[in-house]
mmCIF file of C-alpha atoms in Angstrom:
data_model
loop_
_atom_site.group_PDB
_atom_site.id
_atom_site.type_symbol
_atom_site.label_atom_id
_atom_site.label_comp_id
_atom_site.label_asym_id
_atom_site.label_seq_id
_atom_site.Cartn_x
_atom_site.Cartn_y
_atom_site.Cartn_z
ATOM 1 C CA MET A 39 76.872 102.702 129.886
ATOM 2 C CA GLN A 40 79.966 100.183 128.996
ATOM 3 C CA ASP A 41 82.365 99.370 130.576
ATOM 4 C CA ARG A 42 85.598 101.982 130.003
ATOM 5 C CA ASN A 43 88.175 99.439 131.249
ATOM 6 C CA ASP A 44 86.636 96.547 128.928
ATOM 7 C CA HIS A 45 88.432 96.466 125.422
ATOM 8 C CA PRO A 46 87.451 93.680 122.666
ATOM 9 C CA VAL A 47 90.007 92.428 120.763
ATOM 10 C CA ILE A 48 88.874 90.313 117.683
ATOM 11 C CA SER A 49 92.332 87.739 118.290
ATOM 12 C CA ARG A 50 93.579 85.445 115.375
ATOM 13 C CA ARG A 51 90.694 82.644 115.512
ATOM 14 C CA GLY A 52 88.314 85.728 115.509
ATOM 15 C CA LEU A 53 87.052 85.079 119.127
ATOM 16 C CA LEU A 54 85.872 88.407 120.421
ATOM 17 C CA VAL A 55 88.066 88.968 123.849
ATOM 18 C CA GLY A 56 85.892 91.182 126.015
ATOM 19 C CA ALA A 57 83.410 91.114 129.007
ATOM 20 C CA GLY A 58 81.083 92.877 126.363
ATOM 21 C CA VAL A 59 80.737 95.700 124.343
ATOM 22 C CA LEU A 60 77.664 96.758 126.477
ATOM 23 C CA ALA A 61 77.114 95.492 130.285
ATOM 24 C CA GLY A 62 74.309 93.923 130.564
ATOM 25 C CA SER A 63 72.635 94.640 126.753
ATOM 26 C CA LEU A 64 70.687 92.726 124.590
ATOM 27 C CA VAL A 65 70.227 91.004 121.574
ATOM 28 C CA VAL A 66 66.905 92.511 120.158
ATOM 29 C CA PRO A 67 65.037 90.779 117.137
ATOM 30 C CA GLY A 68 66.237 93.408 113.894
ATOM 31 C CA ILE A 69 68.981 94.364 115.443
ATOM 32 C CA ALA A 70 72.720 93.777 114.639
ATOM 33 C CA ASN A 71 75.046 91.472 116.588
ATOM 34 C CA ALA A 72 77.849 88.926 116.235
ATOM 35 C CA ASP A 73 76.328 86.810 113.060
ATOM 36 C CA THR A 74 74.895 89.330 111.733
ATOM 37 C CA LYS A 75 77.254 92.281 110.874
ATOM 38 C CA PHE A 76 79.017 92.208 107.758
ATOM 39 C CA PRO A 77 82.211 89.838 107.703
ATOM 40 C CA MET A 78 85.510 91.186 108.068
ATOM 41 C CA PRO A 79 87.894 89.742 104.772
ATOM 42 C CA THR A 80 90.016 86.637 105.644
ATOM 43 C CA GLY A 81 92.455 86.789 102.778
ATOM 44 C CA SER A 82 95.741 87.211 102.295
ATOM 45 C CA ASP A 83 95.285 90.498 100.685
ATOM 46 C CA LEU A 84 93.438 93.690 102.073
ATOM 47 C CA ASN A 85 92.086 96.706 99.953
ATOM 48 C CA VAL A 86 90.748 99.457 102.617
ATOM 49 C CA LEU A 87 88.133 102.684 101.639
ATOM 50 C CA ILE A 88 89.926 105.530 104.534
ATOM 51 C CA THR A 89 87.032 108.424 105.002
ATOM 52 C CA GLY A 90 87.026 111.030 107.802
ATOM 53 C CA ASP A 91 84.894 114.165 109.127
ATOM 54 C CA ALA A 92 82.446 112.557 106.900
ATOM 55 C CA GLY A 93 78.984 112.715 108.421
ATOM 56 C CA THR A 94 77.073 115.588 108.001
ATOM 57 C CA GLY A 95 74.410 114.361 105.976
ATOM 58 C CA GLU A 96 74.440 116.871 103.125
ATOM 59 C CA ALA A 97 75.399 116.749 99.920
ATOM 60 C CA GLY A 98 79.355 116.953 100.214
ATOM 61 C CA GLN A 99 79.394 114.408 102.396
ATOM 62 C CA ARG A 100 76.399 111.992 99.512
ATOM 63 C CA ALA A 101 79.166 113.012 96.787
ATOM 64 C CA VAL A 102 82.023 111.417 98.298
ATOM 65 C CA ALA A 103 80.030 107.522 99.195
ATOM 66 C CA ALA A 104 78.586 107.534 95.418
ATOM 67 C CA ALA A 105 82.151 108.110 93.810
ATOM 68 C CA ALA A 106 83.575 106.314 96.799
ATOM 69 C CA LYS A 107 80.977 103.416 95.708
ATOM 70 C CA GLN A 108 81.733 103.307 92.521
ATOM 71 C CA ILE A 109 85.619 102.458 93.287
ATOM 72 C CA TYR A 110 84.359 100.285 96.047
ATOM 73 C CA GLN A 111 82.755 98.378 94.064
ATOM 74 C CA ALA A 112 85.888 98.108 90.861
ATOM 75 C CA GLU A 113 88.752 97.344 93.836
ATOM 76 C CA ARG A 114 87.317 94.694 96.036
ATOM 77 C CA ILE A 115 86.943 96.504 99.058
ATOM 78 C CA GLY A 116 87.203 94.671 102.060
ATOM 79 C CA LEU A 117 87.151 97.056 104.888
ATOM 80 C CA ALA A 118 86.593 100.416 105.960
ATOM 81 C CA VAL A 119 87.397 102.763 107.786
ATOM 82 C CA GLY A 120 85.762 106.358 109.581
ATOM 83 C CA LEU A 121 88.554 108.247 111.044
ATOM 84 C CA GLY A 122 85.990 110.425 113.054
ATOM 85 C CA ASP A 123 83.423 113.489 113.478
ATOM 86 C CA ASN A 124 81.078 110.722 112.203
ATOM 87 C CA ILE A 125 77.944 112.692 113.548
ATOM 88 C CA TYR A 126 78.300 116.644 112.931
ATOM 89 C CA GLU A 127 77.983 119.075 114.344
ATOM 90 C CA ASP A 128 77.175 118.099 118.203
ATOM 91 C CA GLY A 129 77.370 113.857 118.214
ATOM 92 C CA ALA A 130 74.045 111.594 119.186
ATOM 93 C CA GLU A 131 71.388 112.372 121.735
ATOM 94 C CA SER A 132 71.525 108.596 122.274
ATOM 95 C CA VAL A 133 71.509 104.838 120.945
ATOM 96 C CA ASP A 134 68.849 105.393 118.468
ATOM 97 C CA ASP A 135 69.172 109.000 117.310
ATOM 98 C CA ASP A 136 68.078 108.872 113.499
ATOM 99 C CA GLU A 137 71.145 110.561 112.445
ATOM 100 C CA PHE A 138 72.547 107.755 112.650
ATOM 101 C CA SER A 139 70.401 106.611 110.235
ATOM 102 C CA THR A 140 71.109 110.275 107.673
ATOM 103 C CA LYS A 141 74.556 110.805 108.702
ATOM 104 C CA PHE A 142 75.716 107.345 108.178
ATOM 105 C CA GLU A 143 73.436 104.367 107.225
ATOM 106 C CA GLN A 144 71.420 106.381 104.202
ATOM 107 C CA PRO A 145 75.458 107.966 102.866
ATOM 108 C CA ASN A 146 76.843 104.037 102.923
ATOM 109 C CA ALA A 147 73.764 102.229 102.008
ATOM 110 C CA GLY A 148 75.348 99.774 99.652
ATOM 111 C CA ILE A 149 79.774 99.702 100.986
ATOM 112 C CA ASP A 150 78.769 96.922 102.686
ATOM 113 C CA VAL A 151 81.287 96.024 104.868
ATOM 114 C CA PRO A 152 82.727 96.817 108.421
ATOM 115 C CA TRP A 153 83.779 99.916 109.243
ATOM 116 C CA LEU A 154 86.888 101.010 111.755
ATOM 117 C CA MET A 155 84.821 104.050 113.508
ATOM 118 C CA VAL A 156 86.470 106.284 115.913
ATOM 119 C CA LEU A 157 85.758 109.008 118.027
ATOM 120 C CA GLY A 158 86.831 112.567 117.333
ATOM 121 C CA ASN A 159 85.597 115.818 119.743
ATOM 122 C CA HIS A 160 82.051 116.816 117.374
ATOM 123 C CA ASP A 161 80.695 113.454 118.673
ATOM 124 C CA CYS A 162 81.525 114.141 121.787
ATOM 125 C CA SER A 163 80.652 118.276 121.851
ATOM 126 C CA GLY A 164 80.273 119.743 125.353
ATOM 127 C CA ILE A 165 78.126 122.951 125.307
ATOM 128 C CA PHE A 166 79.898 124.203 122.436
ATOM 129 C CA PRO A 167 79.513 122.189 119.303
ATOM 130 C CA GLY A 168 82.931 120.469 118.074
ATOM 131 C CA SER A 169 84.915 121.234 122.372
ATOM 132 C CA GLY A 170 85.329 117.056 123.134
ATOM 133 C CA GLY A 171 83.473 118.225 126.058
ATOM 134 C CA ASN A 172 81.576 115.566 126.436
ATOM 135 C CA PRO A 173 83.543 112.444 126.014
ATOM 136 C CA SER A 174 80.593 110.015 127.814
ATOM 137 C CA LYS A 175 78.476 110.690 124.660
ATOM 138 C CA GLY A 176 81.192 109.145 122.515
ATOM 139 C CA ASP A 177 79.624 105.408 124.668
ATOM 140 C CA TYR A 178 75.989 106.606 121.707
ATOM 141 C CA GLU A 179 78.243 105.633 119.431
ATOM 142 C CA VAL A 180 80.004 102.181 121.167
ATOM 143 C CA GLY A 181 76.372 101.599 122.150
ATOM 144 C CA TYR A 182 75.647 101.423 118.308
ATOM 145 C CA HIS A 183 77.578 99.039 117.410
ATOM 146 C CA GLN A 184 74.916 96.356 118.446
ATOM 147 C CA ARG A 185 72.336 98.748 116.501
ATOM 148 C CA SER A 186 74.070 98.092 113.186
ATOM 149 C CA ARG A 187 75.472 95.404 110.487
ATOM 150 C CA ARG A 188 78.052 98.501 108.576
ATOM 151 C CA TRP A 189 79.452 100.464 112.225
ATOM 152 C CA TYR A 190 82.632 99.069 114.115
ATOM 153 C CA MET A 191 83.515 100.184 117.299
ATOM 154 C CA PRO A 192 82.802 97.242 120.563
ATOM 155 C CA SER A 193 84.871 99.850 122.251
ATOM 156 C CA ARG A 194 86.130 103.164 122.593
ATOM 157 C CA TYR A 195 89.554 102.231 121.901
ATOM 158 C CA TYR A 196 90.359 98.578 120.161
ATOM 159 C CA GLN A 197 92.405 96.211 118.449
ATOM 160 C CA VAL A 198 91.242 94.345 115.306
ATOM 161 C CA ALA A 199 93.694 92.227 113.820
ATOM 162 C CA LEU A 200 93.327 90.577 110.522
ATOM 163 C CA PRO A 201 93.045 87.975 109.265
ATOM 164 C CA ALA A 202 91.873 87.160 112.650
ATOM 165 C CA SER A 203 93.494 82.965 111.588
ATOM 166 C CA GLY A 204 96.572 82.579 110.910
ATOM 167 C CA ALA A 205 99.911 85.665 111.157
ATOM 168 C CA PRO A 206 98.175 88.930 110.429
ATOM 169 C CA LEU A 207 98.468 90.735 107.933
ATOM 170 C CA VAL A 208 97.577 94.497 109.516
ATOM 171 C CA GLU A 209 96.432 94.992 112.799
ATOM 172 C CA PHE A 210 94.815 97.962 113.380
ATOM 173 C CA PHE A 211 94.572 100.360 116.565
ATOM 174 C CA ALA A 212 91.750 102.700 116.902
ATOM 175 C CA LEU A 213 92.244 104.692 119.577
ATOM 176 C CA ASP A 214 89.952 107.960 121.721
ATOM 177 C CA THR A 215 92.237 110.745 121.272
ATOM 178 C CA VAL A 216 89.114 113.444 122.589
ATOM 179 C CA PRO A 217 89.670 113.729 126.085
ATOM 180 C CA VAL A 218 93.977 114.994 124.889
ATOM 181 C CA ALA A 219 92.664 117.186 122.826
ATOM 182 C CA SER A 220 89.654 119.329 123.979
ATOM 183 C CA THR A 221 89.161 123.334 123.127
ATOM 184 C CA VAL A 222 88.026 123.221 126.794
ATOM 185 C CA MET A 223 89.460 121.394 129.650
ATOM 186 C CA GLN A 224 87.778 118.479 131.052
ATOM 187 C CA THR A 225 85.671 118.479 134.059
ATOM 188 C CA ASP A 226 84.727 114.376 134.577
ATOM 189 C CA PRO A 227 88.259 113.309 136.575
ATOM 190 C CA ASN A 228 87.644 110.081 134.839
ATOM 191 C CA TYR A 229 88.667 111.577 131.321
ATOM 192 C CA ALA A 230 91.338 114.084 132.537
ATOM 193 C CA TRP A 231 94.475 114.212 130.640
ATOM 194 C CA ASP A 232 96.199 112.384 133.199
ATOM 195 C CA GLY A 233 92.940 111.065 134.426
ATOM 196 C CA PRO A 234 91.863 106.656 134.909
ATOM 197 C CA TYR A 235 90.785 106.399 131.765
ATOM 198 C CA MET A 236 93.794 107.774 129.373
ATOM 199 C CA ARG A 237 96.522 105.889 131.832
ATOM 200 C CA GLN A 238 94.150 102.360 131.182
ATOM 201 C CA GLN A 239 94.381 103.514 126.888
ATOM 202 C CA ARG A 240 97.821 104.320 126.858
ATOM 203 C CA GLN A 241 98.966 101.308 129.318
ATOM 204 C CA TRP A 242 96.937 98.704 127.003
ATOM 205 C CA LEU A 243 97.832 100.623 123.033
ATOM 206 C CA ASP A 244 102.264 99.644 125.027
ATOM 207 C CA ARG A 245 100.725 96.405 124.917
ATOM 208 C CA ALA A 246 98.988 95.849 122.217
ATOM 209 C CA LEU A 247 101.738 97.071 120.248
ATOM 210 C CA GLY A 248 103.915 95.187 121.508
ATOM 211 C CA ALA A 249 102.810 92.371 121.687
ATOM 212 C CA SER A 250 101.285 93.017 117.424
ATOM 213 C CA ARG A 251 102.750 90.377 115.164
ATOM 214 C CA ALA A 252 101.431 91.675 111.583
ATOM 215 C CA THR A 253 103.301 92.248 109.080
ATOM 216 C CA TRP A 254 101.660 96.276 108.860
ATOM 217 C CA LYS A 255 100.439 98.296 112.628
ATOM 218 C CA ILE A 256 98.064 100.845 111.734
ATOM 219 C CA VAL A 257 96.944 103.463 114.394
ATOM 220 C CA LEU A 258 93.453 105.095 113.715
ATOM 221 C CA THR A 259 92.979 108.300 115.052
ATOM 222 C CA HIS A 260 90.923 111.764 114.552
ATOM 223 C CA HIS A 261 93.523 113.931 115.521
ATOM 224 C CA PRO A 262 96.966 113.507 114.117
ATOM 225 C CA TYR A 263 100.531 113.487 115.109
ATOM 226 C CA ARG A 264 101.442 115.933 112.201
ATOM 227 C CA ASN A 265 99.509 117.878 109.605
ATOM 228 C CA ASN A 266 100.268 120.992 107.343
ATOM 229 C CA GLY A 267 96.421 121.713 107.812
ATOM 230 C CA LYS A 268 95.602 124.648 109.357
ATOM 231 C CA HIS A 269 95.130 122.714 112.451
ATOM 232 C CA GLY A 270 98.407 122.101 112.828
ATOM 233 C CA ASN A 271 100.518 119.430 114.865
ATOM 234 C CA ALA A 272 99.566 117.691 117.839
ATOM 235 C CA GLY A 273 101.303 120.355 120.526
ATOM 236 C CA ALA A 274 101.160 123.252 118.634
ATOM 237 C CA TYR A 275 97.304 122.932 116.802
ATOM 238 C CA ASP A 276 95.617 126.088 115.912
ATOM 239 C CA GLY A 277 98.847 127.786 117.317
ATOM 240 C CA VAL A 278 98.037 126.801 120.910
ATOM 241 C CA THR A 279 101.722 126.128 122.377
ATOM 242 C CA THR A 280 100.322 126.100 126.179
ATOM 243 C CA GLY A 281 97.812 123.751 128.759
ATOM 244 C CA ASP A 282 96.388 121.086 128.703
ATOM 245 C CA TYR A 283 94.147 120.509 126.861
ATOM 246 C CA MET A 284 93.576 123.307 123.187
ATOM 247 C CA SER A 285 97.488 121.912 122.201
ATOM 248 C CA GLY A 286 97.383 118.567 122.121
ATOM 249 C CA LYS A 287 100.900 118.746 123.698
ATOM 250 C CA HIS A 288 99.272 115.092 125.674
ATOM 251 C CA LEU A 289 98.490 113.497 122.848
ATOM 252 C CA GLN A 290 101.950 114.578 121.384
ATOM 253 C CA GLU A 291 103.441 112.847 124.086
ATOM 254 C CA LEU A 292 101.455 109.264 123.673
ATOM 255 C CA PHE A 293 102.512 109.760 120.124
ATOM 256 C CA GLU A 294 106.565 109.694 120.162
ATOM 257 C CA GLN A 295 107.035 107.348 124.188
ATOM 258 C CA VAL A 296 104.151 104.963 122.700
ATOM 259 C CA VAL A 297 103.529 105.226 118.934
ATOM 260 C CA VAL A 298 106.314 106.689 116.841
ATOM 261 C CA GLY A 299 108.233 103.520 115.445
ATOM 262 C CA ARG A 300 106.460 101.170 116.254
ATOM 263 C CA ALA A 301 103.079 101.697 113.576
ATOM 264 C CA ASP A 302 104.249 101.727 110.416
ATOM 265 C CA TYR A 303 100.875 104.192 109.896
ATOM 266 C CA ILE A 304 99.164 107.287 111.624
ATOM 267 C CA LEU A 305 95.477 107.515 110.199
ATOM 268 C CA SER A 306 93.626 110.561 111.292
ATOM 269 C CA GLY A 307 91.188 113.680 110.307
ATOM 270 C CA HIS A 308 89.852 116.117 111.967
ATOM 271 C CA ASP A 309 91.567 118.173 109.564
ATOM 272 C CA HIS A 310 89.476 118.914 106.229
ATOM 273 C CA THR A 311 92.523 118.205 104.252
ATOM 274 C CA LEU A 312 94.032 114.617 102.270
ATOM 275 C CA GLN A 313 97.419 114.699 103.066
ATOM 276 C CA ILE A 314 100.012 111.611 102.133
ATOM 277 C CA LEU A 315 103.369 113.201 104.594
ATOM 278 C CA ASP A 316 106.751 112.022 104.752
ATOM 279 C CA THR A 317 107.502 112.072 107.866
ATOM 280 C CA ALA A 318 108.439 108.556 108.586
ATOM 281 C CA LEU A 319 112.775 109.088 108.455
ATOM 282 C CA LYS A 320 111.881 112.522 111.555
ATOM 283 C CA SER A 321 109.559 109.837 113.003
ATOM 284 C CA LYS A 322 111.330 106.312 112.795
ATOM 285 C CA GLY A 323 109.462 104.843 110.158
ATOM 286 C CA THR A 324 105.903 106.279 111.650
ATOM 287 C CA GLN A 325 104.325 107.767 108.676
ATOM 288 C CA GLN A 326 100.914 110.326 109.191
ATOM 289 C CA ILE A 327 98.156 110.309 106.716
ATOM 290 C CA ILE A 328 95.234 112.642 106.027
ATOM 291 C CA CYS A 329 92.130 111.932 105.217
ATOM 292 C CA GLY A 330 89.531 114.853 106.951
ATOM 293 C CA ALA A 331 87.228 115.501 102.944
ATOM 294 C CA ALA A 332 85.018 113.165 102.824
ATOM 295 C CA ALA A 333 81.594 116.056 104.012
ATOM 296 C CA LYS A 334 83.900 119.138 104.410
ATOM 297 C CA LYS A 335 86.669 120.268 102.417
ATOM 298 C CA GLY A 336 89.540 123.070 103.328
ATOM 299 C CA ASP A 337 89.704 125.840 102.545
ATOM 300 C CA GLY A 338 93.377 126.117 101.106
ATOM 301 C CA SER A 339 95.101 127.916 103.895
ATOM 302 C CA SER A 340 98.187 125.442 105.360
ATOM 303 C CA ASN A 341 100.249 125.471 108.133
ATOM 304 C CA VAL A 342 103.463 123.789 106.204
ATOM 305 C CA THR A 343 105.994 122.325 108.730
ATOM 306 C CA ASN A 344 106.296 118.716 107.909
ATOM 307 C CA PRO A 345 107.888 116.796 104.329
ATOM 308 C CA SER A 346 105.265 115.209 101.788
ATOM 309 C CA PHE A 347 104.906 113.189 98.950
ATOM 310 C CA TRP A 348 101.895 114.391 97.945
ATOM 311 C CA GLN A 349 98.896 116.926 99.709
ATOM 312 C CA ASP A 350 95.135 118.241 98.960
ATOM 313 C CA PHE A 351 94.363 121.745 100.345
ATOM 314 C CA SER A 352 90.988 122.643 99.149
ATOM 315 C CA SER A 353 89.224 119.024 97.948
ATOM 316 C CA LEU A 354 86.618 116.827 99.424
ATOM 317 C CA GLY A 355 87.774 113.288 98.739
ATOM 318 C CA PHE A 356 88.974 109.975 100.415
ATOM 319 C CA MET A 357 91.599 107.332 100.204
ATOM 320 C CA ILE A 358 92.062 103.793 99.376
ATOM 321 C CA ALA A 359 95.036 101.333 101.065
ATOM 322 C CA LYS A 360 96.487 97.797 99.004
ATOM 323 C CA ILE A 361 97.442 96.242 102.035
ATOM 324 C CA ARG A 362 99.247 94.029 100.802
ATOM 325 C CA GLY A 363 102.161 91.557 102.404
ATOM 326 C CA ASN A 364 105.477 93.199 101.010
ATOM 327 C CA ALA A 365 103.604 96.182 99.827
ATOM 328 C CA LEU A 366 101.321 99.165 101.510
ATOM 329 C CA THR A 367 100.037 101.220 97.975
ATOM 330 C CA LEU A 368 97.558 104.643 99.579
ATOM 331 C CA ASP A 369 95.249 105.429 96.293
ATOM 332 C CA ALA A 370 94.014 109.585 97.081
ATOM 333 C CA TYR A 371 91.265 110.413 95.056
ATOM 334 C CA THR A 372 89.342 113.723 94.962
ATOM 335 C CA VAL A 373 85.550 114.365 94.288
ATOM 336 C CA ASP A 374 84.065 116.628 91.916
ATOM 337 C CA PRO A 375 80.858 117.294 93.755
ATOM 338 C CA ALA A 376 78.766 118.209 91.324
ATOM 339 C CA THR A 377 79.065 114.624 89.581
ATOM 340 C CA SER A 378 79.827 112.451 92.499
ATOM 341 C CA THR A 379 82.481 111.013 90.079
ATOM 342 C CA ALA A 380 86.674 110.221 91.989
ATOM 343 C CA ARG A 381 89.828 111.362 90.183
ATOM 344 C CA LEU A 382 92.797 109.376 91.367
ATOM 345 C CA ALA A 383 94.857 112.283 91.878
ATOM 346 C CA TYR A 384 98.234 110.302 93.677
ATOM 347 C CA THR A 385 99.265 106.899 94.369
ATOM 348 C CA HIS A 386 102.265 106.468 97.287
ATOM 349 C CA HIS A 387 103.532 102.721 97.259
ATOM 350 C CA ARG A 388 105.734 101.111 100.672
ATOM 351 C CA PRO A 389 107.183 98.161 100.321
ATOM 352 C CA ARG A 390 107.673 96.387 103.370
#
């Protein structure tokens, strides 16, 4: 079982800091370890594949993955991101669950880079699929870090600065938002909205963002801060504004008190849509991106409360972030599920 107080970090010298991903874990022949994982990129610029809500193992996921593979080869992708709901509908049942293969490894074969993964509500399903009512199931996905060359989730929340030596171009902060955005009350006191786990995560994030010297700071979450899709904004998810969980009001507090004004971007899934929102002016420079259409697509419905540069509520797709010292460019692609081909739908350029 993972030590919940242990949060590995890639340092600027490329060392993994922490007491280990799994307490007492063994290196087993044929199983991924630090020497066999696909290496982190080392260059002075970085192209990142962004996906979310991908883990169905069905035709939609395979179509998006096939289309992304073509862009991966053309654009020199060095890193990928998975924004939660990695294993639909109920999450993994063990670190050896064959759904890691059918819903992650097989579709993404050929996109041979590290994938920074975060937990989603379906990954931590309780009695009801997608409830987020059993956060401890997320430990299986942390454990799978030791069994995959691609899958990167050394802890339930973590940070990665790249390149790992010298001044970082970008630093990623991967969060676990499930305990403060579940559709049911958390029964394990450790995962209560004000319990030890969330207090520790908040303290870590506050320190990590404050200490970061990266040119770009990007927070990775499953649940969004701002969102024009059906689920809506944190604090009023799905029209709910009361209670400590379903509304996401405590996640809204975390975003507004710790993240907004300190990170350049929040990248989230949860809504099966593609959105490049124009939130920087009202959020002290922090821009919200929604990219949750890597296997399921929206039905066209929306709940527009935020200004946007571009949004699509009914297509499958993914995004590519081209990160440079003087600018960050986002390319949004929609995918035709019948032909598994990608179309560049929108490009957004943000200077440093």
